[in-house]
Coordinates of C-alpha atoms in Angstrom, one line a residue:
X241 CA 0.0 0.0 0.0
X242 CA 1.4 3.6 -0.6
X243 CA 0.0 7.2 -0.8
X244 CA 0.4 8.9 -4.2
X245 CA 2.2 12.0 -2.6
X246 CA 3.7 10.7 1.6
X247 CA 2.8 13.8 3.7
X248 CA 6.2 13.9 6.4
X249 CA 4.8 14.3 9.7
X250 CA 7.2 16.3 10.8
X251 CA 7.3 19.1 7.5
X252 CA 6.0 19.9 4.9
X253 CA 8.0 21.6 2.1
X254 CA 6.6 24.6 0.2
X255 CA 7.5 23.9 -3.6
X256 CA 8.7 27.7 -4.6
X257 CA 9.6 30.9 -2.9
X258 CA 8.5 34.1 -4.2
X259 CA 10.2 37.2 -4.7
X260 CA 9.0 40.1 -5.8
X261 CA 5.1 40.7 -5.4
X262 CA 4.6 38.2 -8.1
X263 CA 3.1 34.2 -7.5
X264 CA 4.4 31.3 -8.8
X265 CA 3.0 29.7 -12.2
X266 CA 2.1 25.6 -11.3
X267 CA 4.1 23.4 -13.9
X268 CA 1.8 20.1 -13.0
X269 CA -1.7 20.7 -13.0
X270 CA -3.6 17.0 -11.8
X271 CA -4.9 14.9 -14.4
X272 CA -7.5 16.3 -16.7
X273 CA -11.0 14.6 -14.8
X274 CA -13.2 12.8 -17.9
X275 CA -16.5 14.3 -18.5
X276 CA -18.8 11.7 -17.6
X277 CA -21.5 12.8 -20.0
X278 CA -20.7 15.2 -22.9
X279 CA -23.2 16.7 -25.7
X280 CA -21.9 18.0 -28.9
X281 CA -22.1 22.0 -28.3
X282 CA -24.4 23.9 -30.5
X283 CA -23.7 27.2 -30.1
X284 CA -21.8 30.1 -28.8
X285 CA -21.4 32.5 -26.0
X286 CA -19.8 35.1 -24.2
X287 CA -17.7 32.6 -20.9
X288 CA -19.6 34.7 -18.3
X289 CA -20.3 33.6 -14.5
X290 CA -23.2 33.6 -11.8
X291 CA -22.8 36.0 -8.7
X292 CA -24.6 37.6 -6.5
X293 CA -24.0 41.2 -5.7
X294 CA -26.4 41.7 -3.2
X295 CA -24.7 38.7 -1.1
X296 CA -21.0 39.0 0.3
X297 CA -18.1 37.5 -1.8
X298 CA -16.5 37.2 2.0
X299 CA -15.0 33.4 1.3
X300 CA -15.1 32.9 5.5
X301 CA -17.8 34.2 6.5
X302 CA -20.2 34.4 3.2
X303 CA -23.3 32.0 2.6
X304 CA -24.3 32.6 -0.9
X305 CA -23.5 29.4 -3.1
X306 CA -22.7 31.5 -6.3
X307 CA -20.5 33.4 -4.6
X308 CA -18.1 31.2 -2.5
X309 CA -17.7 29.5 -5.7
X310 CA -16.1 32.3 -7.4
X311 CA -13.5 32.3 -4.0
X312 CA -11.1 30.0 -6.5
X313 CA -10.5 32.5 -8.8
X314 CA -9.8 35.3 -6.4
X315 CA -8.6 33.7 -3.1
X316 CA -5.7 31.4 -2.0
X317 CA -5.3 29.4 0.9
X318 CA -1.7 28.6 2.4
X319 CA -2.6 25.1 0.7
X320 CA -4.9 24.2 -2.4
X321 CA -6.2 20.5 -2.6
X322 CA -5.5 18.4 -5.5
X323 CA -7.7 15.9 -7.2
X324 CA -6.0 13.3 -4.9
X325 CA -7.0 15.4 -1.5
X326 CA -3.0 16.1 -1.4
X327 CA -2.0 19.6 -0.1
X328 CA 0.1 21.5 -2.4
X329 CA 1.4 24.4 -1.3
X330 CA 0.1 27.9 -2.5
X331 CA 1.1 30.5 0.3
X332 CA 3.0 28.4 2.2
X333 CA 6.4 28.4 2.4
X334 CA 6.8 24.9 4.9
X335 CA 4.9 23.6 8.1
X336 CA 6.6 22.0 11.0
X337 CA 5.5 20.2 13.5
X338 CA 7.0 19.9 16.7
X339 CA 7.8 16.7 19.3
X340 CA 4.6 16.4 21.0
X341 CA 2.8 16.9 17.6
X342 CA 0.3 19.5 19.3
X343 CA 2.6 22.4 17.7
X344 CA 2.8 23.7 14.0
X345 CA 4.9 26.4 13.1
X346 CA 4.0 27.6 9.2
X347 CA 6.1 30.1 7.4
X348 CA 4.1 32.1 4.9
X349 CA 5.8 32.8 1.2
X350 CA 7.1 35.8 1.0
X351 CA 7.3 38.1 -2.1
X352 CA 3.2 37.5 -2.3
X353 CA 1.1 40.5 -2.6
X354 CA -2.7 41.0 -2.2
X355 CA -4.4 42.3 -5.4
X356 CA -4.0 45.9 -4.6
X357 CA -0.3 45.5 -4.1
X358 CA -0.1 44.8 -0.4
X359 CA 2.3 42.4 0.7
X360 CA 1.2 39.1 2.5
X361 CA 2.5 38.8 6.1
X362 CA 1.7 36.5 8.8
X363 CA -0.9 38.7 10.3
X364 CA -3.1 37.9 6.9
X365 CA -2.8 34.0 7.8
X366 CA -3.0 34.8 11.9
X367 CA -6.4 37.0 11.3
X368 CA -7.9 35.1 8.7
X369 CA -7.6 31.5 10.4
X370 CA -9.1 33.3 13.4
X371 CA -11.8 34.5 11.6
X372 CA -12.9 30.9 10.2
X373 CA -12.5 28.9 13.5
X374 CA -15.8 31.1 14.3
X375 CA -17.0 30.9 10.8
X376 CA -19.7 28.3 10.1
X377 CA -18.6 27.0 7.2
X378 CA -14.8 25.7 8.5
X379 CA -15.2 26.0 12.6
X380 CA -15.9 21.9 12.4
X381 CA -12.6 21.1 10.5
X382 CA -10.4 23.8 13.0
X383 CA -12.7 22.4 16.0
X384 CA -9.1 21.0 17.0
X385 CA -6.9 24.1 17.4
X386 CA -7.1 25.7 20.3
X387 CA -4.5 28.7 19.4
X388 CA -3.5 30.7 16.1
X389 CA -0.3 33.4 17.0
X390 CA 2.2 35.2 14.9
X391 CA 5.8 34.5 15.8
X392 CA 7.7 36.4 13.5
X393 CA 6.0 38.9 10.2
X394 CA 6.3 35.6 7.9
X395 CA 6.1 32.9 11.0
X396 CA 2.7 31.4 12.7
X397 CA 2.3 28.6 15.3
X398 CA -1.2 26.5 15.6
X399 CA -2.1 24.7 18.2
X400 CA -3.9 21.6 18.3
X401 CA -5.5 19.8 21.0
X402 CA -4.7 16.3 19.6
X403 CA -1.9 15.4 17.1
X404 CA -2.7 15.8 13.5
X405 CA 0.0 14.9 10.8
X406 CA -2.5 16.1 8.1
X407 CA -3.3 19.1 8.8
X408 CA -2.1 20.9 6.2
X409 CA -4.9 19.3 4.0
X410 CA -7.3 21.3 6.6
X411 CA -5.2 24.9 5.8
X412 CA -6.8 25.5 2.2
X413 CA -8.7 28.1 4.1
X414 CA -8.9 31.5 1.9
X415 CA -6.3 34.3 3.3
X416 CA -7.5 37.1 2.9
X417 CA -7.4 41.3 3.4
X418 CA -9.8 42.5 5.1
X419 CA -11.9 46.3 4.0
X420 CA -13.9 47.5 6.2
X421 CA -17.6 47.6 4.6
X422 CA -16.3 45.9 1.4
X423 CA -15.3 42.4 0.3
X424 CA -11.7 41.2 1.3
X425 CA -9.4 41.0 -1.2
X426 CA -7.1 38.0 -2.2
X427 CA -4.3 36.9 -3.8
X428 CA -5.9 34.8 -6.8
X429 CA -5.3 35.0 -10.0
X430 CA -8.5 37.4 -10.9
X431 CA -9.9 40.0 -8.8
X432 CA -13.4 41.7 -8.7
X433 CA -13.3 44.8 -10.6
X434 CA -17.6 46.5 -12.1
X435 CA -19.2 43.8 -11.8
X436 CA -16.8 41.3 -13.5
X437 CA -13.5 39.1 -12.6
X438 CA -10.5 40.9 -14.4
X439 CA -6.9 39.6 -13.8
X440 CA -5.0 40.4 -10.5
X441 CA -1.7 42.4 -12.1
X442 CA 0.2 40.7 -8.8
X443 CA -0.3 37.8 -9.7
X444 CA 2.3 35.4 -11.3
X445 CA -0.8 34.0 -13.5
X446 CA -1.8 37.2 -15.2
X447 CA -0.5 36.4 -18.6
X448 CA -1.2 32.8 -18.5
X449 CA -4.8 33.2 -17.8
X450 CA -7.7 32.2 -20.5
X451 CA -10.0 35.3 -19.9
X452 CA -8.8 39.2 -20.2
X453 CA -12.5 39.2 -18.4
X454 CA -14.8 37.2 -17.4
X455 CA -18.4 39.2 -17.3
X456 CA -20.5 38.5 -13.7
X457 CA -24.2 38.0 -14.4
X458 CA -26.5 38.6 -11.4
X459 CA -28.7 35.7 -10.1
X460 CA -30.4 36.2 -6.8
X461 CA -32.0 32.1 -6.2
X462 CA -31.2 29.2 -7.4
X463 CA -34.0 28.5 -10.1
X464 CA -32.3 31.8 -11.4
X465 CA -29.1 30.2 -11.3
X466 CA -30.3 27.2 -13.2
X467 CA -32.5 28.9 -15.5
X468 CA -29.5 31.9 -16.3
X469 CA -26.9 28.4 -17.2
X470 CA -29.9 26.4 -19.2
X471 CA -30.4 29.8 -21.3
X472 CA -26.6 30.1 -21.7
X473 CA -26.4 33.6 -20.1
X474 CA -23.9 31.5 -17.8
X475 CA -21.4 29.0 -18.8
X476 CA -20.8 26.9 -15.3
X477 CA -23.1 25.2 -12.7
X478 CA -22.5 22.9 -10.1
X479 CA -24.6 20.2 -8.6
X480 CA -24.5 16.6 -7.2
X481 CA -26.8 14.5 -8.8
X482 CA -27.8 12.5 -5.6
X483 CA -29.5 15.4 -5.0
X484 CA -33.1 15.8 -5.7
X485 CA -32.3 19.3 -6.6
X486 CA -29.7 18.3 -9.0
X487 CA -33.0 18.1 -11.3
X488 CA -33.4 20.8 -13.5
X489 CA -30.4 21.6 -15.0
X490 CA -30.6 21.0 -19.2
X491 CA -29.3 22.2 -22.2
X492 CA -25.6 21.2 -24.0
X493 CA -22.8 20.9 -21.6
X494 CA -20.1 18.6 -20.5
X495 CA -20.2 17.1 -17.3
X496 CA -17.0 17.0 -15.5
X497 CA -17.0 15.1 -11.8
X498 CA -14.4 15.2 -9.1
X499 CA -13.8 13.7 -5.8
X500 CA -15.4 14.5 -2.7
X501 CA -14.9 13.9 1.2
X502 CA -19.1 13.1 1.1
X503 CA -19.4 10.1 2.5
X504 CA -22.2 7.5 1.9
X505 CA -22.7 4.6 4.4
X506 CA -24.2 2.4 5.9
X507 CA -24.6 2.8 9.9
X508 CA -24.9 -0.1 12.4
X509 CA -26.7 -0.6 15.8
X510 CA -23.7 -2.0 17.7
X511 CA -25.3 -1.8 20.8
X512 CA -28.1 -5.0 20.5
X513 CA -29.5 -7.1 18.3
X514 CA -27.5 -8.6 14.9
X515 CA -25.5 -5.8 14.2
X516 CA -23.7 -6.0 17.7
X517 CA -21.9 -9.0 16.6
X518 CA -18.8 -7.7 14.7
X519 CA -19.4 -11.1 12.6
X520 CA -22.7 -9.8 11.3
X521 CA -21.7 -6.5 10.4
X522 CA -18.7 -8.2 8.5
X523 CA -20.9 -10.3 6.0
X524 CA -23.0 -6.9 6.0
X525 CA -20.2 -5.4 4.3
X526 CA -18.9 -7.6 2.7
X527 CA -22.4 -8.4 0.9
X528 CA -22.4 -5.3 -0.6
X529 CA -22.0 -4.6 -4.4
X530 CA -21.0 -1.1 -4.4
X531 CA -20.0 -0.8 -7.7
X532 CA -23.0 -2.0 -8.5
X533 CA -25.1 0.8 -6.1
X534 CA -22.9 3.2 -7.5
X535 CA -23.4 2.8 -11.3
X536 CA -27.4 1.8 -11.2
X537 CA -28.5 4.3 -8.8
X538 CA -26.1 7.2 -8.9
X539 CA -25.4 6.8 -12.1
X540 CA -21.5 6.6 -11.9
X541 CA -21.4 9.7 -9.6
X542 CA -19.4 8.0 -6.8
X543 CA -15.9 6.0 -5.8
X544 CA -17.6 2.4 -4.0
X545 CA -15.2 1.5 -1.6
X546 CA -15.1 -0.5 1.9
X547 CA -12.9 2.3 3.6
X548 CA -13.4 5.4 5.0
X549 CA -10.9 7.1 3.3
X550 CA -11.5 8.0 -0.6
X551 CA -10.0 5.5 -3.0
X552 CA -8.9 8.8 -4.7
X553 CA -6.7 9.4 -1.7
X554 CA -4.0 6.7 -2.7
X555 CA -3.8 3.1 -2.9
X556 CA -5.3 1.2 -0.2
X557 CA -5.8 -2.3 1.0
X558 CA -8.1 -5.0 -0.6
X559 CA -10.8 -5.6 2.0
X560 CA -11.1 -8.8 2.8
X561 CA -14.0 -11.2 2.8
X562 CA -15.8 -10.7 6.5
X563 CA -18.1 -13.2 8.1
X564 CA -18.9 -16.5 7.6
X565 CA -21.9 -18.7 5.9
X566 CA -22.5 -19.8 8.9
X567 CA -22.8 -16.3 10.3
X568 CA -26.6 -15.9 11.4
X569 CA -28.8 -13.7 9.1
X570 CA -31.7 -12.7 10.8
X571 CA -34.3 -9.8 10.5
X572 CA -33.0 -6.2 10.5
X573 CA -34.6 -2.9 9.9
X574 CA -33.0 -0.2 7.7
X575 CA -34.4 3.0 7.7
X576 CA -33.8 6.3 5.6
X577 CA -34.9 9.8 5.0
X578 CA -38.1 10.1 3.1
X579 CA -37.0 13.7 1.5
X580 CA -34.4 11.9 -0.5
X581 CA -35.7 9.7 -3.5
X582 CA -32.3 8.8 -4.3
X583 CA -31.0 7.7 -0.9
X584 CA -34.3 5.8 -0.9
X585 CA -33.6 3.8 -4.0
X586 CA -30.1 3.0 -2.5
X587 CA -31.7 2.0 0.7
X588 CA -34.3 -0.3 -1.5
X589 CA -31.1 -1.4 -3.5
X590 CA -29.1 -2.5 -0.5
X591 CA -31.7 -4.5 1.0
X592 CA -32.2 -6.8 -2.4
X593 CA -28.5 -7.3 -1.7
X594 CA -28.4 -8.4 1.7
X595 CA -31.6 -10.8 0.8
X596 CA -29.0 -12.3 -0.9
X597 CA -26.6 -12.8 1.9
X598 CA -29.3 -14.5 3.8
X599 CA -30.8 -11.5 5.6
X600 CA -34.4 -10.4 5.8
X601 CA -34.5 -6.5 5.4
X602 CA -37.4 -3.9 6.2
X603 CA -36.9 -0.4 5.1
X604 CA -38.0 2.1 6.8
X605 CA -38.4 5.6 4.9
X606 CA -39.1 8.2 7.8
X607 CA -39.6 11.9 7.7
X608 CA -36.4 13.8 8.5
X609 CA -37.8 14.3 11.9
X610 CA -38.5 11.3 12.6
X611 CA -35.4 9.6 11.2
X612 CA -33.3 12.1 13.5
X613 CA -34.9 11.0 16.6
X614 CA -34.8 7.0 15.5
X615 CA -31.0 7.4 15.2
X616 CA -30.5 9.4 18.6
X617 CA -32.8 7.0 20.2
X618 CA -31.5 3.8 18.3
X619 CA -34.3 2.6 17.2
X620 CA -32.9 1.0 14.1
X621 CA -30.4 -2.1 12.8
X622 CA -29.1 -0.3 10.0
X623 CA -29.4 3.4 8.7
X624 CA -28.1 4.7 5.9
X625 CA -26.3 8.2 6.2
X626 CA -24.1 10.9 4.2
X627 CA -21.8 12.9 6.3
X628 CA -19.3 15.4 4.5
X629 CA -15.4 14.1 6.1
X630 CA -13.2 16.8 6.8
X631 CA -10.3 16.3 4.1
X632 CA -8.2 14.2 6.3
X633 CA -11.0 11.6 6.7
X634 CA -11.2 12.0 9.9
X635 CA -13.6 9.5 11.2
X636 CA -14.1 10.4 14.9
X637 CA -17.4 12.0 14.6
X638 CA -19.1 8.6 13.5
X639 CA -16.7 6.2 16.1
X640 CA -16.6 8.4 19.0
X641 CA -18.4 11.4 18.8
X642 CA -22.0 13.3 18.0
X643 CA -22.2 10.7 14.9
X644 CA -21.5 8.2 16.7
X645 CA -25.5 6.9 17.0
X646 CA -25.5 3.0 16.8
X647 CA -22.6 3.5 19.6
X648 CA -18.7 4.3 20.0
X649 CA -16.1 2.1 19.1
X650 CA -13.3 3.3 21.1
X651 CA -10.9 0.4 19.7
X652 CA -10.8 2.0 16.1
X653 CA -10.6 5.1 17.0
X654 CA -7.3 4.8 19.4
X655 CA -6.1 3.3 16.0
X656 CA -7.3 6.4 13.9
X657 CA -5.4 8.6 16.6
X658 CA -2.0 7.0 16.3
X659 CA -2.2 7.2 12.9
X660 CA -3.3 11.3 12.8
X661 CA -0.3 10.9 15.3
X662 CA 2.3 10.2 12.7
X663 CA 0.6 9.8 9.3
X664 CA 2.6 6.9 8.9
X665 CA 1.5 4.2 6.8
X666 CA 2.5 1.4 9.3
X667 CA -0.1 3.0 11.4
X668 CA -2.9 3.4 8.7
X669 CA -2.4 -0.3 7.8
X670 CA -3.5 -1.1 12.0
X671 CA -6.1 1.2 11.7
X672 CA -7.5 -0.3 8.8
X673 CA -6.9 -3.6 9.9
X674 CA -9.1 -2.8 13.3
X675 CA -11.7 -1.1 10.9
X676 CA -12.1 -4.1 9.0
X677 CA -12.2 -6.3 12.0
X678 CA -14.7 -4.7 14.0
X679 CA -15.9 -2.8 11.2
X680 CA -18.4 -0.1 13.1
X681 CA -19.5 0.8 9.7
X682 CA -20.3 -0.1 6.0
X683 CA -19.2 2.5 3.3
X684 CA -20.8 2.5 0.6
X685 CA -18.9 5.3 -1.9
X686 CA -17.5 8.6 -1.5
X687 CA -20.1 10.8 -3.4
X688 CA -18.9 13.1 -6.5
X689 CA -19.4 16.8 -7.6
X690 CA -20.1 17.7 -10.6
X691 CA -18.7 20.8 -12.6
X692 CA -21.5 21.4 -15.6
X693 CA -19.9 23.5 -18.6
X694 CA -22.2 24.8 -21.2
X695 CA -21.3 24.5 -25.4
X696 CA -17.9 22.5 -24.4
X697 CA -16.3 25.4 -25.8
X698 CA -13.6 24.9 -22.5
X699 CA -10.8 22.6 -22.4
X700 CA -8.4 21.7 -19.7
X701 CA -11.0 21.8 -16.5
X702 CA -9.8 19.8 -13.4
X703 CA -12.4 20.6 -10.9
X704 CA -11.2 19.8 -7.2
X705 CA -13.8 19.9 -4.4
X706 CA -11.3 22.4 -3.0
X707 CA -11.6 24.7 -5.9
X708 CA -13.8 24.4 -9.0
X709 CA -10.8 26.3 -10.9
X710 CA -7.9 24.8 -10.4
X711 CA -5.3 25.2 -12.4
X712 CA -7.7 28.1 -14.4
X713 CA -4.5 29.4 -16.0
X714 CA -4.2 25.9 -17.9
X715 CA -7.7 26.5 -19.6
X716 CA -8.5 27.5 -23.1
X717 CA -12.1 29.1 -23.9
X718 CA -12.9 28.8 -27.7
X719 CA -14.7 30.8 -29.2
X720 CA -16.6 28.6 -31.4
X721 CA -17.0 24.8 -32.1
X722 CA -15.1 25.0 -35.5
X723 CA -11.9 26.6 -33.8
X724 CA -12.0 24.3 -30.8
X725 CA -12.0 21.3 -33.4
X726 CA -9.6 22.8 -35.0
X727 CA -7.5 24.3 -32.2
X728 CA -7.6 20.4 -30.9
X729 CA -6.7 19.3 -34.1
X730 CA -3.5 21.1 -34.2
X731 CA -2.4 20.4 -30.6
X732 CA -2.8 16.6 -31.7
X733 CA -0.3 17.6 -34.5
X734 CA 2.2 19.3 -32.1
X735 CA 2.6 16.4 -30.0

């Protein structure tokens, strides 16, 4: 087994310094994701994007979907997230963490300057990190530091209150500069200038990028999102199409997915009845056909595995075969929430399966309310559930913690803490190995996104779930269907 990039525990390497008040230009963009489902474009357009002016663009504190979206194009975080969840280094300049693995001390780039020409100090990083442990959207992922303090103008410590040797795939939070009464400004290749993106002259992008400007139209909801992409008036939507909501969207467009930390599963009363014998839950799991759950009823939008950790993460073990024939099969009662038709046809889906292993399944389809209460009251055998991970899959929520409804399983999660300890993969192979033992519960896939381009007049789009456009300055927007075909063409030639 082996990780596609080994985070050290003990540092972690920024790939470039800066000088000037310019950024660095990435030399390897991730793998170009395959459009799942592409349509031949039909027509033409100006490459324009949804915002929301009468929301804040604040990419902390800020609500509006349209928005925060946008926060890829102007914002950086000390470290972007690739395709892989791997932290590459943006304005970060190394992370250290000390002995007792409770201390980080991160040095910020220097030579980095904000889009109006100020220069990026520590202070930036110190105020902004302070800002989200607070902020709704990331106060669950920094729920472990317990201190953010400038040591120096380009040095910062954090302080955790357990060891984490992935942290730094927590720190793509946006740094930004704060106005008073106005958005913050970033350090992102564009900046927002009237009512459109225009490029940042400070940043090391500017003459690499595919748009001189890219023209903001205004949508206030989100049938006015969908409806101003359908008509073309903007060229990029986002949905998940587990989601009932994901209904709607239409037109020509290619469809490009990318990983996410979502998590699909299903849950286990470990407390009484079947499920409490580790046996049980073993043949649970191991009955399921998850590529088969994946394809029929999300329609390829998901990475099936047994693990809790994405397979997009690296290369993990094989799970093997739990439980026995011999294993007693029983009656069990799965239940689900009622608002979700597609949770409830995987819920239908993986109760045909377990027929099969020799199990006789009910399924339950409650009203959110009342599938709340049946999970804190445990009145279930098996639930199935969607939690969003943080990005260093960290499981403790659903083993230990306020997730933790069919009971805690404090075995596994001593082994997920020695291996946020190190990071080590001697120590993710034990926890693994106690997850698959005892295993406390059934994944089912790790849910995708899905970036929705209209005309496929843009090439070169890796969506991450960290930012919807990464690597933007390795993007080309045609102007029409005959010169992308031909502009294609001719890079075939050139090769």
């Amino acid at each position: 087994m082996k990780r596609k990039t080994q985070l050290a525990a003990l540092a972690v390497a920024g790939a470039l310094l800066l000088s000037g008040c310019t950024a660095a230009t990435e030399e390897n963009p991730a793998p170009s994701a395959a459009p799942t489902g592409t349509v031949q474009p039909v027509q033409t357009g100006t490459f324009s994007l949804a915002y929301d002016p009468k929301q804040t663009m604040h990419p902390i504190t800020g609500t509006n979907g349209a928005n925060l979206e946008l926060g890829g194009l102007v914002y950086q975080g000390l470290y972007e997230l690739d395709q892989s969840f791997q932290p590459q280094p943006r304005l970060c300049a190394g992370a250290t963490a000390g002995s007792d693995g409770l201390t980080w001390t991160v040095e910020v780039a220097q030579g980095v300057c904000f889009s109006d020409g100020t220069p990026l100090t520590a202070a930036h990083v110190v105020s902004s990190l302070e800002t989200a442990r607070t902020a709704t959207r990331y106060q669950n992922r920094l729920s472990g530091v317990t201190g953010v303090a400038q040591t120096g103008t380009y040095t910062l410590t954090i302080t955790l209150s357990r060891p984490n040797a992935n942290l730094p795939a927590l720190l793509d939070i946006p740094v930004v500069l704060e106005r008073e009464g106005q958005d913050p400004l970033g350090t992102g290749p564009y900046l927002l200038q009237d009512g459109a993106l225009v490029p940042n002259p400070y940043s090391g992008l500017v003459d690499a990028l595919p748009a001189e400007t890219i023209p903001l139209v205004e949508v206030s909801t989100p049938d006015r999102r969908k409806a101003a992409f359908d008509s073309g008036e903007v060229w990029i939507a986002t949905t998940q199409f587990s989601d009932p909501q994901a209904v709607g969207y239409s037109g020509t467009c290619e469809v490009f997915d990318y990983p996410t930390s979502q998590l699909l599963y299903l849950g286990f009363q470990t407390q009484r009845g079947a499920c409490a014998d580790a046996a049980v839950r073993q043949r649970i799991s191991s009955a399921l056909n998850r590529d088969s759950l994946v394809q029929v009823q999300l329609s390829g939008h998901g990475d099936p595995t047994p693990w809790p950790i994405s397979p997009a993460w690296g290369e993990l073990p094989e799970w093997t075969q739990g439980g026995t024939e011999e294993t007693t099969g029983g009656s069990l009662t799965l239940i689900v929430n009622e608002d979700n038709s597609t949770r409830q046809q995987v819920a239908q889906a993986v109760a045909n399966q377990l027929e099969g292993a020799g199990f006789t399944v009910t399924v339950k389809s409650l009203a959110w309310e009342d599938y709340v209460s049946a999970l804190e009251r445990g009145n279930f055998d098996l639930y199935l559930g969607q939690v969003q991970l943080t990005s260093d899959f960290d499981l403790t929520a659903l083993l230990t913690g306020s997730l933790s409804y069919g009971g805690t399983q404090s075995e596994v999660q001593e082994l997920l803490n020695a291996w946020r300890r190190t990071g080590g993969e001697t120590e993710l192979e034990a926890y693994l190995a106690g997850f698959a033992q005892q295993t406390p519960l059934a994944p089912i896939c790790f849910l995708r996104g899905s970036l929705l381009v209209r005309w496929g007049l843009v090439t070169g789009v890796t969506p991450t779930q960290s930012n919807l456009y990464a690597n933007v300055d390795q993007w080309t927007i045609w102007s029409s269907v005959e010169d992308k075909n031909a502009g294609i063409q001719q890079q075939d030639k050139d090769k």
